[in-house]
GROMACS .gro file of C-alpha atoms in nm:
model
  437
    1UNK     CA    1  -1.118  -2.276   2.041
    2UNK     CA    2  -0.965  -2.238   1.700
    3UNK     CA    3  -0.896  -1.934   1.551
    4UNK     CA    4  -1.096  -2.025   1.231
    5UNK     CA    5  -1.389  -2.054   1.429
    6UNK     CA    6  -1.320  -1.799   1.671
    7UNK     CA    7  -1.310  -1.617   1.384
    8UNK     CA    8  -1.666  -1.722   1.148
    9UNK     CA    9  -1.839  -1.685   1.536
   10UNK     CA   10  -1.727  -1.315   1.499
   11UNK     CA   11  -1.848  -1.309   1.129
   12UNK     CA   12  -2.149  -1.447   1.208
   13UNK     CA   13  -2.262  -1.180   1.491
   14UNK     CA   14  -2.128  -0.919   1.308
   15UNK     CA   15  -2.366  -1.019   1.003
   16UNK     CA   16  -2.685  -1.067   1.277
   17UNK     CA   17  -2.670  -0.775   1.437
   18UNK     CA   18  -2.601  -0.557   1.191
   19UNK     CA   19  -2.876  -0.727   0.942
   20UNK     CA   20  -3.110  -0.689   1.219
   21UNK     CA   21  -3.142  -0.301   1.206
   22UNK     CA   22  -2.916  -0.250   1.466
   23UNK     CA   23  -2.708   0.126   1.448
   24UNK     CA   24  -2.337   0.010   1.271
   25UNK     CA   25  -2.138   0.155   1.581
   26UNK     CA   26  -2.408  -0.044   1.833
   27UNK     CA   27  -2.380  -0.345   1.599
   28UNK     CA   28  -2.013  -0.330   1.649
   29UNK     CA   29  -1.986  -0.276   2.030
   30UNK     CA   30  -2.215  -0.560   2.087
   31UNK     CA   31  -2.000  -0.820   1.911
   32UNK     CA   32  -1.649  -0.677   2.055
   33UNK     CA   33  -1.845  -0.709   2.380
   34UNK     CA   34  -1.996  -1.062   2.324
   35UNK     CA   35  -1.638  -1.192   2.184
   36UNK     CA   36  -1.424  -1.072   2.490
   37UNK     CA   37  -1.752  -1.242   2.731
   38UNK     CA   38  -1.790  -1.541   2.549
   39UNK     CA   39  -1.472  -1.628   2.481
   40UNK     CA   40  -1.225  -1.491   2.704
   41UNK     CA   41  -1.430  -1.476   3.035
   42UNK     CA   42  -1.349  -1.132   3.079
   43UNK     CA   43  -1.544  -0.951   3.354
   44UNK     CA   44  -1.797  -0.633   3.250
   45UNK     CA   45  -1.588  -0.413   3.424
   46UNK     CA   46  -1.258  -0.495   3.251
   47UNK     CA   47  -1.452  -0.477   2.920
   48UNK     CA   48  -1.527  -0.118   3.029
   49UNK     CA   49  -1.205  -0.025   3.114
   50UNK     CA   50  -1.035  -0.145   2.769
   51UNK     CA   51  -1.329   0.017   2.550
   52UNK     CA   52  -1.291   0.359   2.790
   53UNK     CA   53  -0.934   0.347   2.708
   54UNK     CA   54  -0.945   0.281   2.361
   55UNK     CA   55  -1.246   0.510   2.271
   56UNK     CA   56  -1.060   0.787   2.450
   57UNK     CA   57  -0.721   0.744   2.228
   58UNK     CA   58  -0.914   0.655   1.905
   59UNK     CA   59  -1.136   0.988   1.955
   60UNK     CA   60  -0.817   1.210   2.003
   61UNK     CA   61  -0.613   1.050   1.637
   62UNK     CA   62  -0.576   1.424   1.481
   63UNK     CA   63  -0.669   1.252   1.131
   64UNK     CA   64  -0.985   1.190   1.199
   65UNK     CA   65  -1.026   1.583   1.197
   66UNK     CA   66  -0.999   1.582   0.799
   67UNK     CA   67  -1.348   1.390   0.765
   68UNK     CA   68  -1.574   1.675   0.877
   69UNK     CA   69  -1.350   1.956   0.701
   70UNK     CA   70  -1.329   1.737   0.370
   71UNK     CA   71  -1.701   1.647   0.389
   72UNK     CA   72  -1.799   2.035   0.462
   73UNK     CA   73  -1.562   2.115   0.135
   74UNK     CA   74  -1.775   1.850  -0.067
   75UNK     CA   75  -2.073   1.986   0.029
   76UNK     CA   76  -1.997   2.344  -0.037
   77UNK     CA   77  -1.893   2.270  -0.374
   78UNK     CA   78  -2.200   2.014  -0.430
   79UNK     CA   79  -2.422   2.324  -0.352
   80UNK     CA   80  -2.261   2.559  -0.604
   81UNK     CA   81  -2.274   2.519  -0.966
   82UNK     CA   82  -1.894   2.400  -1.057
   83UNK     CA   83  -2.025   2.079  -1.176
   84UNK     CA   84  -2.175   2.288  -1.364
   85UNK     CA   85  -1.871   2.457  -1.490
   86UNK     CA   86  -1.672   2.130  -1.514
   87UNK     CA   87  -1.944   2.030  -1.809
   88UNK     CA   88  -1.900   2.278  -1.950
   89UNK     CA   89  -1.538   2.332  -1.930
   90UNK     CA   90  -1.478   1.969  -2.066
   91UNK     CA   91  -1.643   2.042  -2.415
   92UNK     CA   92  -1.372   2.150  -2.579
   93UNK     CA   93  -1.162   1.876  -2.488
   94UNK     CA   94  -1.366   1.587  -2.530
   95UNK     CA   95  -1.598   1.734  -2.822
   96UNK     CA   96  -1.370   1.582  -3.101
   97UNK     CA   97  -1.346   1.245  -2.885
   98UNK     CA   98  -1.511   0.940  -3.023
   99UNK     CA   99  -1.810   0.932  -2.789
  100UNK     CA  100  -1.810   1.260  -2.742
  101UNK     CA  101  -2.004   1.392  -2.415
  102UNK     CA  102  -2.005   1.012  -2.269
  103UNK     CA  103  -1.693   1.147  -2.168
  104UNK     CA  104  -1.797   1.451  -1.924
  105UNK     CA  105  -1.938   1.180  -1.679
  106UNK     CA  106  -1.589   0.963  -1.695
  107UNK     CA  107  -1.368   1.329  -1.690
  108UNK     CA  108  -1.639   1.538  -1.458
  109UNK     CA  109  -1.668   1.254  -1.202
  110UNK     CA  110  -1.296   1.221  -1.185
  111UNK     CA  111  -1.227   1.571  -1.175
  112UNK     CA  112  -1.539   1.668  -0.880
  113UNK     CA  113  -1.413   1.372  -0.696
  114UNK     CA  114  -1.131   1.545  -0.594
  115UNK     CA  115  -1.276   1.791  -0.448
  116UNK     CA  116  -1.568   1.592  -0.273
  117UNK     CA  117  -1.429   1.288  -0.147
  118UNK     CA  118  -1.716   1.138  -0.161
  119UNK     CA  119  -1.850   0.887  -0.468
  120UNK     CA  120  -2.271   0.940  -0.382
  121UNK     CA  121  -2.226   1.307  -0.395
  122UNK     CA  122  -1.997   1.267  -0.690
  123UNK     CA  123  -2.285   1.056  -0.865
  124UNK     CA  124  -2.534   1.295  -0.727
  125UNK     CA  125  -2.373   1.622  -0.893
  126UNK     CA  126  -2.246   1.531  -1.196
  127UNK     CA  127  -2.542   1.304  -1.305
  128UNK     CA  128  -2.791   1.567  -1.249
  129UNK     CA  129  -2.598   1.812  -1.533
  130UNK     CA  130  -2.518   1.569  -1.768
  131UNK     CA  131  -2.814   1.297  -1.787
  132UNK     CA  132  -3.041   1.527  -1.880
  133UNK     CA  133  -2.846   1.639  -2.172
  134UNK     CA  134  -2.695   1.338  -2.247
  135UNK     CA  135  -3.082   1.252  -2.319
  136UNK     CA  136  -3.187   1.507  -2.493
  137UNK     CA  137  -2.868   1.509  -2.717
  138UNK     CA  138  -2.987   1.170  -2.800
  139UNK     CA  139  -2.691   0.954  -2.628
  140UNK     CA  140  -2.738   0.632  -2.554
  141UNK     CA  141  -2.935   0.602  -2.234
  142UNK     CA  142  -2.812   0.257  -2.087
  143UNK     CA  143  -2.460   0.371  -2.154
  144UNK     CA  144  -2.432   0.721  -2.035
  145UNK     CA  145  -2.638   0.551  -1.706
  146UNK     CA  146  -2.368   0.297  -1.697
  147UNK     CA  147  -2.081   0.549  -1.756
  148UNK     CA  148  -2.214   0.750  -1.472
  149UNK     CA  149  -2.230   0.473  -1.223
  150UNK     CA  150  -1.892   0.346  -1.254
  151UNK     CA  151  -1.702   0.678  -1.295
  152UNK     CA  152  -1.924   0.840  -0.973
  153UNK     CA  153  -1.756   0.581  -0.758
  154UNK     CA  154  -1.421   0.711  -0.836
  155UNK     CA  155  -1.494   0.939  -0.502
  156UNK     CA  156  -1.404   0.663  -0.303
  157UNK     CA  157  -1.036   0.646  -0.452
  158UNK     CA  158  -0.920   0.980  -0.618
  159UNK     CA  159  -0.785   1.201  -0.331
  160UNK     CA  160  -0.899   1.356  -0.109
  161UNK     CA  161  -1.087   1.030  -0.015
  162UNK     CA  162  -1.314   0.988   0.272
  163UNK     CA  163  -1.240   0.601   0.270
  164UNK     CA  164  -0.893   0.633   0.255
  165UNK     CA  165  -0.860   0.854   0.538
  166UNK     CA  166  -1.088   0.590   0.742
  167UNK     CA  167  -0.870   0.319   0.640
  168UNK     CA  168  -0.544   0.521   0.715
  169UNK     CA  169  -0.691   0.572   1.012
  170UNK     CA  170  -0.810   0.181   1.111
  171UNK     CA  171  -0.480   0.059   0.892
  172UNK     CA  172  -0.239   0.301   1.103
  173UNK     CA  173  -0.066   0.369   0.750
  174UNK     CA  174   0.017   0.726   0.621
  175UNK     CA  175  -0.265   0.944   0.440
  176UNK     CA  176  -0.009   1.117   0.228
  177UNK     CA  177   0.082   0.795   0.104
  178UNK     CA  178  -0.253   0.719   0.079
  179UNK     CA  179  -0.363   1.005  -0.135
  180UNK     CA  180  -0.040   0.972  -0.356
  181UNK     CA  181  -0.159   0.581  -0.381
  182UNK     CA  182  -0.501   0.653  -0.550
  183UNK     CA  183  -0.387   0.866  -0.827
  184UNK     CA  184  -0.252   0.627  -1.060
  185UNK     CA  185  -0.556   0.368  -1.034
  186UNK     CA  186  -0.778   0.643  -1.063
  187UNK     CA  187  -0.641   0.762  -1.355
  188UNK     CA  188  -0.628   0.389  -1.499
  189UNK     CA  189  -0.981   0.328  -1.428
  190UNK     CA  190  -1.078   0.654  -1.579
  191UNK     CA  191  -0.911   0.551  -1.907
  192UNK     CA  192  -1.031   0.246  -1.939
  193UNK     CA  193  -1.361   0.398  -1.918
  194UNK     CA  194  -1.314   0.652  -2.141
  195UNK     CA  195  -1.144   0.383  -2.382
  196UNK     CA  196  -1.468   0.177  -2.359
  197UNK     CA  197  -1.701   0.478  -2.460
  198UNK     CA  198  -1.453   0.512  -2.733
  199UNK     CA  199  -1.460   0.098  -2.833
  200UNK     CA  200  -1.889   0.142  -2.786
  201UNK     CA  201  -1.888   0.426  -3.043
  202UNK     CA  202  -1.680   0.260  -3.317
  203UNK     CA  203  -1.890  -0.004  -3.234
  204UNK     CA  204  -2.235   0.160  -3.294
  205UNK     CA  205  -2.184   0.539  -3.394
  206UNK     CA  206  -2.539   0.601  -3.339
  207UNK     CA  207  -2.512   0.584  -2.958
  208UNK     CA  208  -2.257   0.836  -2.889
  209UNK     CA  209  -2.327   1.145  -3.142
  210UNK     CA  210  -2.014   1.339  -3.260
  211UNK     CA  211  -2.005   1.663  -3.113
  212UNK     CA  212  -1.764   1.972  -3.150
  213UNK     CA  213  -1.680   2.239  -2.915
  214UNK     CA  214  -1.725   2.587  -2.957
  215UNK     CA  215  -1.614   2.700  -3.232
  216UNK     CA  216  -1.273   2.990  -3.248
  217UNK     CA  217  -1.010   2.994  -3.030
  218UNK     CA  218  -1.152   3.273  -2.805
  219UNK     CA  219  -1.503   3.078  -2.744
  220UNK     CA  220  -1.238   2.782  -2.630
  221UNK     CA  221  -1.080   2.914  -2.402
  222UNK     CA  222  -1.370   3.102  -2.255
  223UNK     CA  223  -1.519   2.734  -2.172
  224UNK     CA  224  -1.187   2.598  -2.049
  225UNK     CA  225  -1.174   2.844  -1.818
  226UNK     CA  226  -1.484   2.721  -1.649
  227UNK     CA  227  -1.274   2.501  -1.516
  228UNK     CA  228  -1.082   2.708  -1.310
  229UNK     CA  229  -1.276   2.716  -0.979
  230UNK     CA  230  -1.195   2.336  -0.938
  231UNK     CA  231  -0.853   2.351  -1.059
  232UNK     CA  232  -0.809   2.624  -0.805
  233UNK     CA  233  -0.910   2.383  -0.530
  234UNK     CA  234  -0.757   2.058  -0.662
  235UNK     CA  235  -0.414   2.261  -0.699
  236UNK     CA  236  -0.430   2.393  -0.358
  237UNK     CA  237  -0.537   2.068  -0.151
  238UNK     CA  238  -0.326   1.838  -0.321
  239UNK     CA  239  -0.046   2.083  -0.389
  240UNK     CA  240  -0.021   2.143   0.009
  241UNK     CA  241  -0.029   1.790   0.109
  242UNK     CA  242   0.215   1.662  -0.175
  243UNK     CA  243   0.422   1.947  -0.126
  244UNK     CA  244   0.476   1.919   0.233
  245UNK     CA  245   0.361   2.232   0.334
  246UNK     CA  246   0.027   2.069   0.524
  247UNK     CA  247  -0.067   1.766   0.634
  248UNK     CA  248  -0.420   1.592   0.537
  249UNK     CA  249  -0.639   1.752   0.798
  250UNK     CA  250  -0.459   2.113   0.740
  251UNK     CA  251  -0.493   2.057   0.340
  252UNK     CA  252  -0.855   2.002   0.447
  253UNK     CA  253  -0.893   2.361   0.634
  254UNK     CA  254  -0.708   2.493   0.342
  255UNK     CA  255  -0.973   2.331   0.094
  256UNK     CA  256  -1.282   2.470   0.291
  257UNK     CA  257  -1.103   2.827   0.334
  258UNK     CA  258  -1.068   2.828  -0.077
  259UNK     CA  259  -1.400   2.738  -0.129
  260UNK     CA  260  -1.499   2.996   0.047
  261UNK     CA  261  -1.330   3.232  -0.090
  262UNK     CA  262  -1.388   3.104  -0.467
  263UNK     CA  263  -1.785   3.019  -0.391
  264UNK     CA  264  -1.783   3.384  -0.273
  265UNK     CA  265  -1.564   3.518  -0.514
  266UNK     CA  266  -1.863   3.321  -0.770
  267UNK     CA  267  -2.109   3.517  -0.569
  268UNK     CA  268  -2.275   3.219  -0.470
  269UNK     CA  269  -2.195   3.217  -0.095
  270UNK     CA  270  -2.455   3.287   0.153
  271UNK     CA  271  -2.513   3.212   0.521
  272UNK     CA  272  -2.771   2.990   0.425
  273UNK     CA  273  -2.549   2.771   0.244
  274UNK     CA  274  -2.302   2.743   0.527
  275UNK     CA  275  -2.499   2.697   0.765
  276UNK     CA  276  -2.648   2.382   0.578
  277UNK     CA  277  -2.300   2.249   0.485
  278UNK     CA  278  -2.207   2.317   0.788
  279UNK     CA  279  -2.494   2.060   0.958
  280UNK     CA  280  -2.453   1.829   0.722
  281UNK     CA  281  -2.071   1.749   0.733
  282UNK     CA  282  -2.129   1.761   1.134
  283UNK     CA  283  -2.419   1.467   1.098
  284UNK     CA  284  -2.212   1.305   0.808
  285UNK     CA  285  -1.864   1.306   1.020
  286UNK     CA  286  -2.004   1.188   1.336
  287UNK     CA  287  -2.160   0.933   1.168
  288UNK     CA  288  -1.820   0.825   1.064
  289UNK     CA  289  -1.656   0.866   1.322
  290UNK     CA  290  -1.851   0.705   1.557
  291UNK     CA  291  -1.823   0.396   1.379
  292UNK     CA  292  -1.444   0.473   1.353
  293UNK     CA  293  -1.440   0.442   1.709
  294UNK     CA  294  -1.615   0.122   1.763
  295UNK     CA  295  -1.403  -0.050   1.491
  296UNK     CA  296  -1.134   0.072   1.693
  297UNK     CA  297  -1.262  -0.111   2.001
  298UNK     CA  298  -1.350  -0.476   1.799
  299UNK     CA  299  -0.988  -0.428   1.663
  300UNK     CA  300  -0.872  -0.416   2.032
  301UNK     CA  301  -1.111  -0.701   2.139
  302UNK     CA  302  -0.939  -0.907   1.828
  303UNK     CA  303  -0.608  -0.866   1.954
  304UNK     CA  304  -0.696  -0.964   2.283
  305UNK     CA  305  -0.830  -1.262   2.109
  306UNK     CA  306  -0.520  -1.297   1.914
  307UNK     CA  307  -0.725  -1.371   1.611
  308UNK     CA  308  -0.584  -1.134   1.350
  309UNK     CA  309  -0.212  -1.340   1.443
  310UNK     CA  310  -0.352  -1.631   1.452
  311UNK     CA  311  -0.568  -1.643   1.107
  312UNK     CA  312  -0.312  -1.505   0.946
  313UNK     CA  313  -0.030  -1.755   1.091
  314UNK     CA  314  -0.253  -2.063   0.951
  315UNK     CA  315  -0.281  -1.890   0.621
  316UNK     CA  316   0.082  -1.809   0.599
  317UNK     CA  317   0.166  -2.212   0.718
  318UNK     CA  318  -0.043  -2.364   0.437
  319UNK     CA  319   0.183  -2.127   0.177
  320UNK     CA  320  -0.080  -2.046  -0.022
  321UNK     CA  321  -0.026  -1.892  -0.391
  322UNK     CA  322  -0.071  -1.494  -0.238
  323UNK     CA  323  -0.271  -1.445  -0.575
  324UNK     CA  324  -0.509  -1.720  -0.481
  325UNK     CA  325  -0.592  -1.484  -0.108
  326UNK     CA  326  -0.611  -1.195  -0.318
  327UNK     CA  327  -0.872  -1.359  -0.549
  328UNK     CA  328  -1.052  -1.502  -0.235
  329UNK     CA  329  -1.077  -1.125  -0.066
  330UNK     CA  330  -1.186  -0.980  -0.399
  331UNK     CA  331  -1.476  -1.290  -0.449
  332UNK     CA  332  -1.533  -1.212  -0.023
  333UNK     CA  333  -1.562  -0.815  -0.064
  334UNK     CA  334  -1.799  -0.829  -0.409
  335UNK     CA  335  -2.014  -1.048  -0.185
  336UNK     CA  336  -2.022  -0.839   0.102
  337UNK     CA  337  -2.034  -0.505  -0.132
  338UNK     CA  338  -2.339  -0.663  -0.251
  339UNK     CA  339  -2.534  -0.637   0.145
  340UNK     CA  340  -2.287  -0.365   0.321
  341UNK     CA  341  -2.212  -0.029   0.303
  342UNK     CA  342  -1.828   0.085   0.284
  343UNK     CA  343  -1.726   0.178   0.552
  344UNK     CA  344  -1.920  -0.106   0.731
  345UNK     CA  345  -1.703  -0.389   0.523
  346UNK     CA  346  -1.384  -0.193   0.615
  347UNK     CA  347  -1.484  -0.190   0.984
  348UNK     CA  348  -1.593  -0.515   0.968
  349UNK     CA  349  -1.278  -0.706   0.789
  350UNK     CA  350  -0.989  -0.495   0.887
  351UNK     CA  351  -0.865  -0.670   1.166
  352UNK     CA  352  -0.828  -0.982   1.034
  353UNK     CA  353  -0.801  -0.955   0.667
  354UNK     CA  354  -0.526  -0.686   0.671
  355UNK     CA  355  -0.270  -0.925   0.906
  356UNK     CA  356  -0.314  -1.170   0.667
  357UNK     CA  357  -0.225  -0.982   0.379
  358UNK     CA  358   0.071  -0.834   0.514
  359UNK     CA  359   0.164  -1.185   0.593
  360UNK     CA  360   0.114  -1.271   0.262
  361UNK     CA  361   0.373  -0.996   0.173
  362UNK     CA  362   0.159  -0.725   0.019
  363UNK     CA  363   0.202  -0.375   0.102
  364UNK     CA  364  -0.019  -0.241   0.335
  365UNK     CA  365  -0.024   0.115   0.115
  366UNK     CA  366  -0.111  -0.104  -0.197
  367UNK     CA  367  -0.389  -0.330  -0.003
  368UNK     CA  368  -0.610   0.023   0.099
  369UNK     CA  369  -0.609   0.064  -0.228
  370UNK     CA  370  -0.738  -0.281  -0.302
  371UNK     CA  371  -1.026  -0.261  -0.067
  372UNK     CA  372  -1.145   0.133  -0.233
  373UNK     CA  373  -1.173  -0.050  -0.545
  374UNK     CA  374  -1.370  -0.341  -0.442
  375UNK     CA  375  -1.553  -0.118  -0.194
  376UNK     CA  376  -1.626   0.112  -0.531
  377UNK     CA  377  -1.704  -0.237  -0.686
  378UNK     CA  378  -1.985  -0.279  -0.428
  379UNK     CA  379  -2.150   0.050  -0.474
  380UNK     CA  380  -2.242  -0.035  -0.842
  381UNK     CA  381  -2.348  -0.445  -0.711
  382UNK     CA  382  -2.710  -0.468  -0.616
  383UNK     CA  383  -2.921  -0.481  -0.396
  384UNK     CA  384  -2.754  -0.223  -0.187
  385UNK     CA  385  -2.540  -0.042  -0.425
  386UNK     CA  386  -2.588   0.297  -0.303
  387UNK     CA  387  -2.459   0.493  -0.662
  388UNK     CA  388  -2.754   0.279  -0.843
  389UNK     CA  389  -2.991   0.379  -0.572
  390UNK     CA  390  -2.858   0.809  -0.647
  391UNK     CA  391  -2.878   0.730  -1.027
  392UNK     CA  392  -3.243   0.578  -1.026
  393UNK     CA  393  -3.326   0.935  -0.802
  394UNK     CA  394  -3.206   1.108  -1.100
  395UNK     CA  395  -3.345   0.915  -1.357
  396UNK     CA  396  -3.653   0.717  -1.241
  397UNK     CA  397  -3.549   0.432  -1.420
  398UNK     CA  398  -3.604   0.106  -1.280
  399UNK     CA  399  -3.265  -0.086  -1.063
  400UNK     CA  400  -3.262  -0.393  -1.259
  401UNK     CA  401  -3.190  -0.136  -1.588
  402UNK     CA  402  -2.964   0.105  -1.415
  403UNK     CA  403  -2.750  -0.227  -1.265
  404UNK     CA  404  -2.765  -0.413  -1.626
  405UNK     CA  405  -2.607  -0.069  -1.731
  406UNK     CA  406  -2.332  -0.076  -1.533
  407UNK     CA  407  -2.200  -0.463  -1.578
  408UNK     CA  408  -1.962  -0.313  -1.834
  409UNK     CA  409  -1.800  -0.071  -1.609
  410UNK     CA  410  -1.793  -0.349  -1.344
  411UNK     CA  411  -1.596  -0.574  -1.538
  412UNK     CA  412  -1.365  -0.281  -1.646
  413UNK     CA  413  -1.284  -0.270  -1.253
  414UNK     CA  414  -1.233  -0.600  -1.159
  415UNK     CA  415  -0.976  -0.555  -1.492
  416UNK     CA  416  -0.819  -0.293  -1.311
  417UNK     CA  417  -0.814  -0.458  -0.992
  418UNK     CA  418  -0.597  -0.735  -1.182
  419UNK     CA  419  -0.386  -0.500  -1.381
  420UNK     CA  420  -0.312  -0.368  -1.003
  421UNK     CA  421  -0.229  -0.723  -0.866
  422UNK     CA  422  -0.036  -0.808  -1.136
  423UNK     CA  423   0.157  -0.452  -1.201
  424UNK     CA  424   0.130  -0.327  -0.808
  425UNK     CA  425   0.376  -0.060  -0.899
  426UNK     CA  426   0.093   0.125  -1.034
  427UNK     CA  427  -0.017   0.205  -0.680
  428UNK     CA  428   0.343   0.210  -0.503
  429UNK     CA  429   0.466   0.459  -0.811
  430UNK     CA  430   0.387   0.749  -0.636
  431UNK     CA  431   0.391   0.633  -0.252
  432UNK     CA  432   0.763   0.543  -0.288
  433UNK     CA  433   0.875   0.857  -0.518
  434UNK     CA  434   0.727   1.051  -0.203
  435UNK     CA  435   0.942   0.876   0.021
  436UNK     CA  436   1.328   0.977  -0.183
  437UNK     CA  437   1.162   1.356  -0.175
   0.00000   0.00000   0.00000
């Protein structure tokens, strides 16, 4: 049978069973099952023995361990009021900017997203300080919506992100490097954010009133130092990693024993709220990792099929133009971001999409970063993307207005996503400066 067809078969039952209802991981097990049946012959009992063996070594990958501390991090902080703080804090910085406020949603989504790692709960918590007073201030409402949804999905990509631990994990590739990858695009997609507020309020002054920050020195620097509580954590989970001192899953134990000690330090701690944290990143993570595992055991099934090899040897025999493959995947994950969540289209595509790219000669370091951003691209694509869904919780506006909102701040991304093909240093930068240290 040819690989290509191997190949859309796979696709295919991938796309039923999972669009039938079916749990992600159960989805998953079903076609690695089927595939290995169907098309290799193999017996039930040797099916059981590879997926024992694999679920066994996949469980026991010590990264995996940073999902649940990372997640229970997030969720402390999303249950104090340092978004909160971060608002605040921003004002005097961004008061004098043209667009004024617009801005806390670009700089207080970036900033909470590295300490959340996660984009719905970056949404979540900054949207519900700042609509509201983005509203009442008189801001314009499609654009601070639009702001919001773009900038919240920067939780996918700034570190320490969820998805880029999953696909360090699925990709084999290092976290660190990882982490250290997503800076620079975040950064760059930030801007040109921020930079589009800016263009919007030249444009029409009227939708983004001018602002100033507290007035005096002292009243300054008493509202930059509400930032400290997040600085405090984003200095000591990236400074460990980055340093050297810890790797990704330590830095993650070191991020949930400072926010404990800051959220308590705040007065804001109580055995109610870890206990609830607590539940949630054990539901969230195993979640996760459950899938984690069964993507592990339809990547094994694919390499039995020899599919990954063999797709990506036809691809790299035709010698196609490598920015032709990358504007395929791109068109391929905006459609799938548009039905799937995530993690489900990393799962999914890994196995054969990464070979190919690597084959292609891009860097598997700059390709993770690649999928985030599309994956981010999908979270702001109806019908199933999920930031719309958190922003029209907040709001109560209707989807087809929140996703007309946020067509700006999609295009900015896919401009990113070229500026990244065409400049890939932007992601390697930091990766390879890591590397001399």
């Amino acid at each position: 049978m040819e690989p290509l067809l191997i190949g859309l078969i796979v696709l295919l039952l991938l796309f039923v069973f999972l669009g039938s209802g079916m749990p992600i991981f159960a989805g998953i097990l079903v076609v690695a099952t089927l595939s290995l049946m169907i098309v290799l012959g193999f017996p039930f009992d040797r099916i059981g023995a590879i997926a024992t063996k694999v679920v066994l070594s996949s469980a026991m990958k010590w990264e995996l361990a940073a999902i649940p501390l990372f997640i229970f991090m997030g969720d402390l902080v999303f249950r104090s009021d340092i978004s909160d703080r971060i608002f605040r804090g921003l004002r005097p910085v961004i008061g004098g900017l043209p667009g004024g406020l617009l801005h806390s949603n670009v700089l207080g989504c970036t900033m909470f997203a590295s300490v959340s790692g996660s984009s719905t709960a970056t949404t979540a918590t900054v949207g519900k300080i700042t609509l509201p007073t983005l509203k009442d201030m008189g801001y314009d409402r499609q654009l601070a919506i639009g702001s919001l949804a773009g900038a919240g999905s920067l939780g996918l990509l700034i570190p320490p992100s969820i998805m880029l631990i999953i696909y360090g994990v699925l990709a084999e590739v290092s976290i660190i490097k990882l982490f250290a990858a997503g800076i620079l695009p975040g950064i760059l997609i930030s801007a040109l954010f921020s930079a589009y507020i800016a263009y919007r309020h030249f444009r029409d002054p009227a939708s983004s009133p001018d602002i100033g920050g507290a007035s005096g020195l002292r009243a300054q620097l008493c509202e930059l130092a509400q930032l400290g509580p997040v600085v405090i954590l984003m200095g000591l989970v990236l400074g460990s990693i980055y340093s050297g001192l810890a790797t990704p899953s330590e830095a993650a134990a070191v991020g949930v024993a400072a926010a404990l000690v800051v959220l308590a330090a705040l007065r804001q701690l109580s055995l109610k709220m870890i206990w609830e944290s607590g539940m949630s990143a054990v539901m969230s993570s195993c979640s996760i990792c459950i899938i984690l595992i069964a993507a592990s055991f339809l990547s094994s099934a694919m390499g039995y099929l020899h599919l990954p090899q063999n797709v990506a040897g036809a691809i790299g025999s035709l010698n196609a133009n490598p920015y032709a493959l990358v504007a395929l995947l791109a068109l391929f994950y905006i459609l799938l971001g548009c039905f799937l969540d995530g993690i489900s289209i990393a799962v999914m595509t890994l196995p054969v999409t990464l070979p190919i790219v690597v084959q292609a000669g891009f860097d598997p370091v700059w390709y993770g970063v690649f999928l985030v951003i599309m994956v981010e691209v999908g979270l702001i694509t109806p019908p199933l993307g999920l930031n719309l869904f958190v922003i029209q919780g907040l709001t109560g506006e209707s989807l087809g207005l929140i996703a007309r909102a946020a067509i700006p701040f999609f295009i900015l991304m896919i401009i990113a996503v070229i500026l990244l093909v065409m400049f890939p240093q932007i992601v390697l930068f930091l990766p390879d400066l890591l590397s001399r240290v």
